[in-house]
mmCIF file of C-alpha atoms in Angstrom:
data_model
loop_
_atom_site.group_PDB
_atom_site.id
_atom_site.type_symbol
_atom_site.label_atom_id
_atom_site.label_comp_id
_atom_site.label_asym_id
_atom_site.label_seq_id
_atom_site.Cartn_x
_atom_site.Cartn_y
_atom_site.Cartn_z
ATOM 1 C CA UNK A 1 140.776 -17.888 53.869
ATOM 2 C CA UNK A 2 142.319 -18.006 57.601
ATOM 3 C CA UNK A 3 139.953 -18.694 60.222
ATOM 4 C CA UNK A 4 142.619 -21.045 61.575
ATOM 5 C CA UNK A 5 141.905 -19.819 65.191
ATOM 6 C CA UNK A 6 138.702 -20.683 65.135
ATOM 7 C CA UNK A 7 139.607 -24.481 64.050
ATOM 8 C CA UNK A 8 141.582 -24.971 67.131
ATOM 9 C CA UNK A 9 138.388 -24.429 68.995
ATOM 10 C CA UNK A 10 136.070 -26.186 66.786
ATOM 11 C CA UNK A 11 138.003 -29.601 67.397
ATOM 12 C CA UNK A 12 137.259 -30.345 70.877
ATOM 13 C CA UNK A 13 133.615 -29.815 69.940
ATOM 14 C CA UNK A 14 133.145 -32.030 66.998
ATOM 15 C CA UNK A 15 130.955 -34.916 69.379
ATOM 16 C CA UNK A 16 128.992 -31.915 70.989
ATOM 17 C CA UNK A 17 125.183 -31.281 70.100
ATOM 18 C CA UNK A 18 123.956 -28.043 69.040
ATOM 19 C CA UNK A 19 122.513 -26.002 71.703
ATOM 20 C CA UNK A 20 119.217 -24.498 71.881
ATOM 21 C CA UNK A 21 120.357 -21.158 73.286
ATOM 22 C CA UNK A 22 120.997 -18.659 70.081
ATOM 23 C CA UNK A 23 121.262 -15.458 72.793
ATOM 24 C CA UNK A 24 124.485 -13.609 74.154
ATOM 25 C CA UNK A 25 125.146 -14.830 77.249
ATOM 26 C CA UNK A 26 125.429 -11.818 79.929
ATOM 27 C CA UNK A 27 123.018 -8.633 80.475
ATOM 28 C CA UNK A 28 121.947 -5.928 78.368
ATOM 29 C CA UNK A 29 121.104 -2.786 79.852
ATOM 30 C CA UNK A 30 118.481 -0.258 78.815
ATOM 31 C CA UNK A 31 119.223 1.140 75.590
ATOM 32 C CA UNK A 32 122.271 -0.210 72.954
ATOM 33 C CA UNK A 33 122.411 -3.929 73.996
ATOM 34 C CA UNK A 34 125.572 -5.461 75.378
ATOM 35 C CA UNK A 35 127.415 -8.455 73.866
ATOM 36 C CA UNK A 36 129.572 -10.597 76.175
ATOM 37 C CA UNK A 37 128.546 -9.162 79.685
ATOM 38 C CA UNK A 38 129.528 -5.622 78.251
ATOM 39 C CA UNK A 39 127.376 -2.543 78.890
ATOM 40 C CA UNK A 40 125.474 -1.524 82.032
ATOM 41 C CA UNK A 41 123.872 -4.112 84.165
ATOM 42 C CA UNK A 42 120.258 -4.024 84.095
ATOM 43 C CA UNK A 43 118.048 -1.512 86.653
ATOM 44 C CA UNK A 44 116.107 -3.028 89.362
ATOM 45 C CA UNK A 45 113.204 -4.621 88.444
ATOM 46 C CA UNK A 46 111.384 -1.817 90.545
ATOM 47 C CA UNK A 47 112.368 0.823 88.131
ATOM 48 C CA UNK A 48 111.775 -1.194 84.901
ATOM 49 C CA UNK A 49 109.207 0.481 83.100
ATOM 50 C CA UNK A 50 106.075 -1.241 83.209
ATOM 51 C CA UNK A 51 105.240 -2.050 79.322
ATOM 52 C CA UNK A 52 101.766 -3.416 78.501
ATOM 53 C CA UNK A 53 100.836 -4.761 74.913
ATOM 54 C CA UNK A 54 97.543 -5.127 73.439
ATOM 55 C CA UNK A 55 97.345 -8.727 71.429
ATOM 56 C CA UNK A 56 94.194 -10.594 69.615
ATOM 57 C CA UNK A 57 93.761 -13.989 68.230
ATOM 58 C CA UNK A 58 94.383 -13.909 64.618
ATOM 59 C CA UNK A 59 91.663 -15.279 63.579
ATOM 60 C CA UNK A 60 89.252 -13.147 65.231
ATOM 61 C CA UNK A 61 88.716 -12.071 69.438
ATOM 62 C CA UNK A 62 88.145 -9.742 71.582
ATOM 63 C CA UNK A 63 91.248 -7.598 72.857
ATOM 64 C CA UNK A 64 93.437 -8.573 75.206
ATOM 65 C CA UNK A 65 96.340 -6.934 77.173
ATOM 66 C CA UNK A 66 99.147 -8.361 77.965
ATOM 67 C CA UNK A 67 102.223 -7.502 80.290
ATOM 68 C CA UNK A 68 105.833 -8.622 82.503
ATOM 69 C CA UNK A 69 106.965 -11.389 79.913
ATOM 70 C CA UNK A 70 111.031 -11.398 79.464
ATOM 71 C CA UNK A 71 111.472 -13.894 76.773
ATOM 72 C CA UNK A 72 108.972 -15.608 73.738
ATOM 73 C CA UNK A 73 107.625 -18.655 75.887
ATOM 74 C CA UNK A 74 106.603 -16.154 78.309
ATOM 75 C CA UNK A 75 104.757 -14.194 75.806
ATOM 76 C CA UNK A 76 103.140 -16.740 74.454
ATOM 77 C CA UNK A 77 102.112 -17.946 78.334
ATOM 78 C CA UNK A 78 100.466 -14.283 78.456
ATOM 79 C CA UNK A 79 98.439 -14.541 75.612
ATOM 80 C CA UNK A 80 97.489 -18.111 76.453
ATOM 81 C CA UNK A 81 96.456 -16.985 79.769
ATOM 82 C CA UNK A 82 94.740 -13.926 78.462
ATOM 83 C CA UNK A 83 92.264 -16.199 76.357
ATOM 84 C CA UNK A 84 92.172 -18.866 78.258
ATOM 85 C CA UNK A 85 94.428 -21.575 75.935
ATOM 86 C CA UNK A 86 96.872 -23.832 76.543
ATOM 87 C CA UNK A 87 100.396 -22.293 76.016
ATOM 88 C CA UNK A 88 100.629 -25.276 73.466
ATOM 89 C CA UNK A 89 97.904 -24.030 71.012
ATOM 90 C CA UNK A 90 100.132 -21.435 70.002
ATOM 91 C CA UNK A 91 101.690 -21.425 66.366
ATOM 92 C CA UNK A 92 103.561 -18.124 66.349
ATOM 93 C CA UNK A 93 102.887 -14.240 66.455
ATOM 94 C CA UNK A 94 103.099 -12.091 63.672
ATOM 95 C CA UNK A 95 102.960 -7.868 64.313
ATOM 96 C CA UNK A 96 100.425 -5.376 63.374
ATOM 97 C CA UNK A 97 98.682 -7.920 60.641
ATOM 98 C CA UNK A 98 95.838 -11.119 61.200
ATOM 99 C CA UNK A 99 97.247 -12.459 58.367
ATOM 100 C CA UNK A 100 100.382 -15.116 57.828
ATOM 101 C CA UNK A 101 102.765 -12.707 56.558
ATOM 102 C CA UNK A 102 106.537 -13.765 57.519
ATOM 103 C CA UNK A 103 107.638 -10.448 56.865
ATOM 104 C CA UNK A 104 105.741 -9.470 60.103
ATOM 105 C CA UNK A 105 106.489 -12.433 62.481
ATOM 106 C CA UNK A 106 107.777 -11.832 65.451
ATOM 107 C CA UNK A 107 111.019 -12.072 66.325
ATOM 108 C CA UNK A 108 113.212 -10.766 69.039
ATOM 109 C CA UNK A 109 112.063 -7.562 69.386
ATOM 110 C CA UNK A 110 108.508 -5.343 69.608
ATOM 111 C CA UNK A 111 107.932 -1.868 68.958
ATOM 112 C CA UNK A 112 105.992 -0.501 71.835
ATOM 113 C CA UNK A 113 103.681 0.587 69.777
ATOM 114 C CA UNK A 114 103.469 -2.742 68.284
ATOM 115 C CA UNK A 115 100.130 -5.452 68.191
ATOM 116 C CA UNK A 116 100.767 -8.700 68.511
ATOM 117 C CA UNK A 117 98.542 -11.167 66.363
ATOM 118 C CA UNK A 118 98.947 -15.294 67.810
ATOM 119 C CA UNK A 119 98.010 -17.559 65.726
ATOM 120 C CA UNK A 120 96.869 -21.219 66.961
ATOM 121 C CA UNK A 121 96.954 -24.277 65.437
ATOM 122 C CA UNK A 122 93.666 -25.275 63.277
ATOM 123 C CA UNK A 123 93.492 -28.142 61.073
ATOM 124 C CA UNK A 124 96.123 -31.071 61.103
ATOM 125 C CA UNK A 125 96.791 -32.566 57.742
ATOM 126 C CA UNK A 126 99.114 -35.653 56.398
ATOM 127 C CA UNK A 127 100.904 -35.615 53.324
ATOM 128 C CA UNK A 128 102.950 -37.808 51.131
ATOM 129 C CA UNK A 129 105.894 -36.185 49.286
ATOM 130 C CA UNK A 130 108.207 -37.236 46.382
ATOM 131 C CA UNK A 131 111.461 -35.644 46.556
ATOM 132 C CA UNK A 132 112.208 -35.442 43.129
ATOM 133 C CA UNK A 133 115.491 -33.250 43.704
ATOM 134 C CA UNK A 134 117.673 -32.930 46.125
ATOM 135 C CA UNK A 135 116.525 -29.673 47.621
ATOM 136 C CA UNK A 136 112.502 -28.950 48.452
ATOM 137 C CA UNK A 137 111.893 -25.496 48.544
ATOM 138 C CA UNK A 138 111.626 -25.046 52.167
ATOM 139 C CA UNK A 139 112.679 -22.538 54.318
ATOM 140 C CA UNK A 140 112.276 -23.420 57.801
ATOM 141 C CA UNK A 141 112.148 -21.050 61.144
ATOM 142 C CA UNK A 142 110.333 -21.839 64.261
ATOM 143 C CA UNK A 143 108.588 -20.099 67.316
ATOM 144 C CA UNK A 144 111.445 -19.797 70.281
ATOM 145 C CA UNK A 145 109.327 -22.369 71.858
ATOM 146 C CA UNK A 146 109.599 -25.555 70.318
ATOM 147 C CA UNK A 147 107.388 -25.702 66.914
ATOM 148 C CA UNK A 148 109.120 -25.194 63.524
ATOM 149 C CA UNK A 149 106.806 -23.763 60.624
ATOM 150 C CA UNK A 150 107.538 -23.000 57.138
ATOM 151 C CA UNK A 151 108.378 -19.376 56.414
ATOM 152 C CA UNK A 152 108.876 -19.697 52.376
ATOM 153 C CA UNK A 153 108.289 -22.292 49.964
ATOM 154 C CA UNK A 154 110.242 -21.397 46.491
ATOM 155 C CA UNK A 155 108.439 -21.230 42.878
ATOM 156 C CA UNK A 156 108.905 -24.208 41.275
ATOM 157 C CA UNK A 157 110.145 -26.038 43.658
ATOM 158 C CA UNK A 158 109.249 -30.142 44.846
ATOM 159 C CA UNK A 159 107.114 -28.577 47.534
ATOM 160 C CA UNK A 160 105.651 -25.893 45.399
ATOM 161 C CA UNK A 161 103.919 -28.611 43.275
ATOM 162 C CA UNK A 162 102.096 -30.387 46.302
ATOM 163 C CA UNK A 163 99.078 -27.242 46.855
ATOM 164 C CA UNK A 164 98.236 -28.473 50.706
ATOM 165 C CA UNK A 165 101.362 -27.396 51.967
ATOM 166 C CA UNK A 166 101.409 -24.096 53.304
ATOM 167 C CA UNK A 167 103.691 -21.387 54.467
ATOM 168 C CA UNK A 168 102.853 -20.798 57.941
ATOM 169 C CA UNK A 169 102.750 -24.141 58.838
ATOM 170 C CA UNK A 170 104.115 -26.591 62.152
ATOM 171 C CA UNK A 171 106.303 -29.522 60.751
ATOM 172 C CA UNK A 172 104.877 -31.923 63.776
ATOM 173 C CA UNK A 173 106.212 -35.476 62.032
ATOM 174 C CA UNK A 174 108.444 -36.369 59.611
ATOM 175 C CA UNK A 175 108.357 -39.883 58.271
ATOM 176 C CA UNK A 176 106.787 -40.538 61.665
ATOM 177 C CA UNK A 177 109.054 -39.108 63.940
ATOM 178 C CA UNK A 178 108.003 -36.018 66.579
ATOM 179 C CA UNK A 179 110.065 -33.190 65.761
ATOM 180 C CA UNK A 180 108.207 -30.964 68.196
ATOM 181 C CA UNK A 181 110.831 -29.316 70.216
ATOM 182 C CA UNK A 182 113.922 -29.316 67.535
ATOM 183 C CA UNK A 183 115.054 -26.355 66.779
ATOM 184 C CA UNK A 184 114.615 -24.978 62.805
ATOM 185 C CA UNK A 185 118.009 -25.678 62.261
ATOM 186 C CA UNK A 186 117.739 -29.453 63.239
ATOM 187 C CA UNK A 187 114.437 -29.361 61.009
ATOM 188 C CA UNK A 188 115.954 -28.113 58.019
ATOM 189 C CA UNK A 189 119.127 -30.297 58.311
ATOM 190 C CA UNK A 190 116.881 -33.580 58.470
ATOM 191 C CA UNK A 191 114.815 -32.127 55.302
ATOM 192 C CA UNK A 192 117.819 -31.771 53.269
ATOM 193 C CA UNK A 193 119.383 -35.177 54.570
ATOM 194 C CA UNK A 194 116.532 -37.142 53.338
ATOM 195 C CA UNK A 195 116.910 -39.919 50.653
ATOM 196 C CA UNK A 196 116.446 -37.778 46.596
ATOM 197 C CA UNK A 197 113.792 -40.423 44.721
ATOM 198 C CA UNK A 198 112.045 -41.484 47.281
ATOM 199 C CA UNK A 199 108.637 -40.691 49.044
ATOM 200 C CA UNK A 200 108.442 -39.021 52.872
ATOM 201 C CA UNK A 201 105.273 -37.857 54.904
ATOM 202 C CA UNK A 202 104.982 -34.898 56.698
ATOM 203 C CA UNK A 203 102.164 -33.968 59.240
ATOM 204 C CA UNK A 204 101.161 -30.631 59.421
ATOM 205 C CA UNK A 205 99.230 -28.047 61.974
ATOM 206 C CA UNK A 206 98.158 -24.977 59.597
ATOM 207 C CA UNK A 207 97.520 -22.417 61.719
ATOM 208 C CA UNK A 208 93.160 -21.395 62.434
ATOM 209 C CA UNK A 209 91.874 -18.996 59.955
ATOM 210 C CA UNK A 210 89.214 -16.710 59.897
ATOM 211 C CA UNK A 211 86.649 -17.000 56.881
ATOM 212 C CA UNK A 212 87.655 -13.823 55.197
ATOM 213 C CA UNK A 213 91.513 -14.913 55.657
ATOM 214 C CA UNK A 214 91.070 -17.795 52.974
ATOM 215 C CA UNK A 215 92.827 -16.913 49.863
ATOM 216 C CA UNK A 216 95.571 -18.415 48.154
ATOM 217 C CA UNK A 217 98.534 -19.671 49.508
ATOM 218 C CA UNK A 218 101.856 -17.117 50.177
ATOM 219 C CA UNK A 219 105.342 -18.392 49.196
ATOM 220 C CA UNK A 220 106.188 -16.412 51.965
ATOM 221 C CA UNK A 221 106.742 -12.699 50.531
ATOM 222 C CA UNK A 222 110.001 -13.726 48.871
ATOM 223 C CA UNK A 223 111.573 -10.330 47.785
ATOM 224 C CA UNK A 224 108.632 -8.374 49.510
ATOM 225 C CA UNK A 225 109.135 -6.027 52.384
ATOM 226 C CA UNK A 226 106.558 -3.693 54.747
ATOM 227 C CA UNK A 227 106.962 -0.374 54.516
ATOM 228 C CA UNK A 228 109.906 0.525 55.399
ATOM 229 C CA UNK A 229 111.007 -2.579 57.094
ATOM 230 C CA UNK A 230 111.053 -1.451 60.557
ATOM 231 C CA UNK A 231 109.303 -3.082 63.346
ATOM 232 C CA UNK A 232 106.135 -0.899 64.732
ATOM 233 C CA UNK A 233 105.891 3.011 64.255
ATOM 234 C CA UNK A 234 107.653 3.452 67.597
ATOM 235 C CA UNK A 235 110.835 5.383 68.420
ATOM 236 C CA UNK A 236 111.951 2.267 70.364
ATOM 237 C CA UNK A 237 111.349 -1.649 70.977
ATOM 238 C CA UNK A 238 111.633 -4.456 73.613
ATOM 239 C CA UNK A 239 113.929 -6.961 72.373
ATOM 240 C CA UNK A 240 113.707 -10.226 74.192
ATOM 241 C CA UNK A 241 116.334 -12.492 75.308
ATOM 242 C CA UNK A 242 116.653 -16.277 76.156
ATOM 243 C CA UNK A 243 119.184 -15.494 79.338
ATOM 244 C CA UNK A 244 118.802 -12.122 80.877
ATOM 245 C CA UNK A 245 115.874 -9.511 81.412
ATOM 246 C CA UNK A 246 113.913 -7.597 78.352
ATOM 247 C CA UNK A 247 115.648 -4.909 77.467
ATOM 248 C CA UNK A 248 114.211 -1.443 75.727
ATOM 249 C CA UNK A 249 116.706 -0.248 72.842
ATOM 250 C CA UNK A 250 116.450 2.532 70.456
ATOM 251 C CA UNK A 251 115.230 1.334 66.807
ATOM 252 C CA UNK A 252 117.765 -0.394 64.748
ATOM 253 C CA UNK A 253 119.795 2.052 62.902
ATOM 254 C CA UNK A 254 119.986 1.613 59.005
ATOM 255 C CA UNK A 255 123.172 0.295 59.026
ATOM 256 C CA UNK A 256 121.602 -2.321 61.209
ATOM 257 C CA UNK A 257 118.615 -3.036 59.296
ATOM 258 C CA UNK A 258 120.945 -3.832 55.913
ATOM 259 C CA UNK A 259 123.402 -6.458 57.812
ATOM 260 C CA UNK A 260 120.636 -8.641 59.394
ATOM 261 C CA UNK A 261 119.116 -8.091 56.076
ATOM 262 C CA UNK A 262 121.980 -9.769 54.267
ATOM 263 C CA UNK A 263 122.939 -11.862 57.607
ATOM 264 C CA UNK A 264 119.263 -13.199 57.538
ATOM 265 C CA UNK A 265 119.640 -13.980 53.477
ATOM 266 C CA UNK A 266 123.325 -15.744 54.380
ATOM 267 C CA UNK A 267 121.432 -18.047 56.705
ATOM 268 C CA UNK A 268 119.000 -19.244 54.180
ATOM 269 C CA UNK A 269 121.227 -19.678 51.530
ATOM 270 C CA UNK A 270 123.366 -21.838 53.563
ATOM 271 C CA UNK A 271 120.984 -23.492 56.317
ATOM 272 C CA UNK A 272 117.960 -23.374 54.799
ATOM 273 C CA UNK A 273 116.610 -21.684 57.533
ATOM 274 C CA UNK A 274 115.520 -17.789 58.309
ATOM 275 C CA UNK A 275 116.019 -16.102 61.410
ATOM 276 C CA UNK A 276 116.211 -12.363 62.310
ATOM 277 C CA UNK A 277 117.340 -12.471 65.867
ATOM 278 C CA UNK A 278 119.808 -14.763 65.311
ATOM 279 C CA UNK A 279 120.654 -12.802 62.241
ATOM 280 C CA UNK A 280 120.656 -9.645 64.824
ATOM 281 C CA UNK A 281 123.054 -11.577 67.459
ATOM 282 C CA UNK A 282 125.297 -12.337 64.665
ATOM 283 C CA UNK A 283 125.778 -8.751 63.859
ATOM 284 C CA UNK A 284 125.707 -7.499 67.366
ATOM 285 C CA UNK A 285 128.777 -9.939 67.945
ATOM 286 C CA UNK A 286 130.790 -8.609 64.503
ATOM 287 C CA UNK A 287 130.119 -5.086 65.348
ATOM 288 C CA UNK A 288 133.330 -4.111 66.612
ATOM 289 C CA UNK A 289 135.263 -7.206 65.306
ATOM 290 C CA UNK A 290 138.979 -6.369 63.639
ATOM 291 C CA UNK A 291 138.744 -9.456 61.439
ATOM 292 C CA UNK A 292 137.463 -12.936 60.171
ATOM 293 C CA UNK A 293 139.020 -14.964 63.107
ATOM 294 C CA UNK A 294 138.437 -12.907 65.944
ATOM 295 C CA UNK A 295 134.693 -12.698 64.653
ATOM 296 C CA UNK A 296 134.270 -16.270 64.474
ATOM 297 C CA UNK A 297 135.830 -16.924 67.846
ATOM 298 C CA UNK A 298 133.759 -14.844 69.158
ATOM 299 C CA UNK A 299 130.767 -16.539 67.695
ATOM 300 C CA UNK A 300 131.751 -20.124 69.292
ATOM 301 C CA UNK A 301 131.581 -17.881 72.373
ATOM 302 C CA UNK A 302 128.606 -16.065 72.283
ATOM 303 C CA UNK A 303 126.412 -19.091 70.181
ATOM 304 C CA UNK A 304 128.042 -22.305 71.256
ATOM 305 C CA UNK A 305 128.103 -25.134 68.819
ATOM 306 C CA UNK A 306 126.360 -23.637 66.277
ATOM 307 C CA UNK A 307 128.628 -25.489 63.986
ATOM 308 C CA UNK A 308 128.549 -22.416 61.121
ATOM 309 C CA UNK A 309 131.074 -23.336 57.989
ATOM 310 C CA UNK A 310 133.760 -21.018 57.585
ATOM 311 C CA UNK A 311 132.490 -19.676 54.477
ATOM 312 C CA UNK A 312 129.497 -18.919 56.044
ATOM 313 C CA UNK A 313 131.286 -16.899 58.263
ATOM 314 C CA UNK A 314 133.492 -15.447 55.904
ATOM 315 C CA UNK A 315 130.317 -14.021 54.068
ATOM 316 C CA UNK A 316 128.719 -12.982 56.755
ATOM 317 C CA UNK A 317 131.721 -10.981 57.769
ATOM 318 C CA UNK A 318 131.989 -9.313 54.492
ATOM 319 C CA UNK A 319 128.326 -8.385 54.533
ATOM 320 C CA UNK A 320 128.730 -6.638 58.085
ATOM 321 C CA UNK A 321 132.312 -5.070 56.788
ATOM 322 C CA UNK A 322 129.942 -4.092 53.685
ATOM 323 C CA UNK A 323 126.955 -2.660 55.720
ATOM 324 C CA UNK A 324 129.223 -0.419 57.411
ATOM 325 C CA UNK A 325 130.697 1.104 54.359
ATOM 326 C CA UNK A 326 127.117 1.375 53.257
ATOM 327 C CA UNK A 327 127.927 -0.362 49.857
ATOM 328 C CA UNK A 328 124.563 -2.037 50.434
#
């Protein structure tokens, strides 16, 4: 396959870390978002609409509302000042459910119709794991502020054997080490690089359950979806960004829906890691794209060094190219 442009790039940035950003640099205006600085620059702040969200504790308390946050660790400062927590405490959102369901998590964007669920951390646990094979089971995403959580574990996998590990819950340690603050990515990457026949130890923060929420554990709703798969009953949503304001957009279209479906899948398969707005970006950024190298150019440029492999982005190319024909 070509991608030679993209190579030239790539070299000077072997020795660079990974960034944390995973947004499109530039604005979005109101409506269709922008990719690249494109689109109309965002109204003043005086003509914003003024959105205001209704969240609870997941695991039970009163009703709280919630309003002016631009980006996830603002959110999660909202709800943390709404009930009186420390930002910290936090675990993740899900939408519309109390219950640990990683098809609703929250992502980058709320219907405005939307309830947001947090979930805070509850009982920490240590646990000693044999890695047997050379891949775990895990699929890893984390919060947009610093804690990574398990959003699948696979049937019959190394980790589906050991019964306290959860989905839905914060990777704090590994073999000691405070990973609080890596991104998912990073998380997954050290997961797969550790040593096949030998023991590690994890410690865990499950997120705080109510009594009636105790059932058996979820492998994460592999090859489940809610309804039908949109976000909220709303006619629109408020995606949030990591550089630039909120912006409200119309719902994703279907042809939308099926790429980050297939972009999201792509990620796991290759990263070990799930991620819808990053999934979304990716597609937002091949949109308009005339082929393979001018798509993954133009991924260096709007997510840094990601450091994707070319087949990666050769797939996820042909599963854009694909959702647009509809042949998916």
């Amino acid at each position: 396959m070509p991608l030679g442009l993209r190579k030239k790039k790539n070299k000077s940035r072997e020795s660079s870390n990974l960034v944390e950003n995973e947004e499109v640099s530039g604005h979005a205006g109101v409506g269709k978002s922008a990719v690249n600085g494109g689109g109309l620059p965002p109204p003043p702040a005086s003509l914003r609409p003024k959105l205001v969200f209704h969240t609870q504790l997941a695991h039970g308390s009163p009703t709280g509302r919630i309003e002016g946050f631009t980006n996830v660790k603002e959110l999660y400062g909202k709800i943390a000042e709404a009930f009186n927590l420390s930002q910290d405490e936090i675990l993740f959102c899900t939408l519309n459910t109390h219950k640990i369901d990683m098809e609703k998590l929250l992502g980058g964007q709320i219907g405005l119709e939307d309830f947001i669920f947090a979930h805070i951390k509850g009982i920490k646990k240590e646990v000693e794991v044999y890695k047997s094979e050379e891949a775990l089971g895990l699929t890893i995403t984390d919060n947009g502020a610093g804690y990574a959580f398990i959003k699948r574990i696979k049937e019959g996998s190394v980790v589906d054997g050991v019964k306290v590990i959860c989905v839905g819950d914060h990777i704090e340690c590994i073999n000691g080490k405070n990973i609080v603050g890596m991104r998912h990515y990073e998380v997954a990457r050290m997961l797969k690089e550790l040593p096949k026949d030998q023991s590690f130890t994890l410690k865990l923060v499950e997120p705080m359950k109510a009594f009636e929420m105790l059932e058996p554990r979820s492998r994460g709703g592999a090859g489940k979806t809610s309804g039908d798969g949109k976000i909220g009953t709303g006619r629109e949503t408020l995606r949030l960004r990591s550089k630039g304001p909120a912006t409200v957009e119309e719902m994703p279209t279907e042809f939308e829906e099926k790429a980050v479906k297939r972009v999201d899948d792509l990620l796991e398969s290759y990263m070990g890691i799930r991620d819808t707005e990053l999934a979304a970006t990716m597609v937002e950024v091949g949109r308009d794209k005339k082929n393979p190298d001018e798509f993954a150019m133009a991924l260096d440029e709007a997510l840094g060094d990601f450091a994707f492999p070319d087949e990666f982005v050769f797939d996820v190319w042909g599963a854009i190219g694909d959702a647009k024909q509809g042949r998916f």
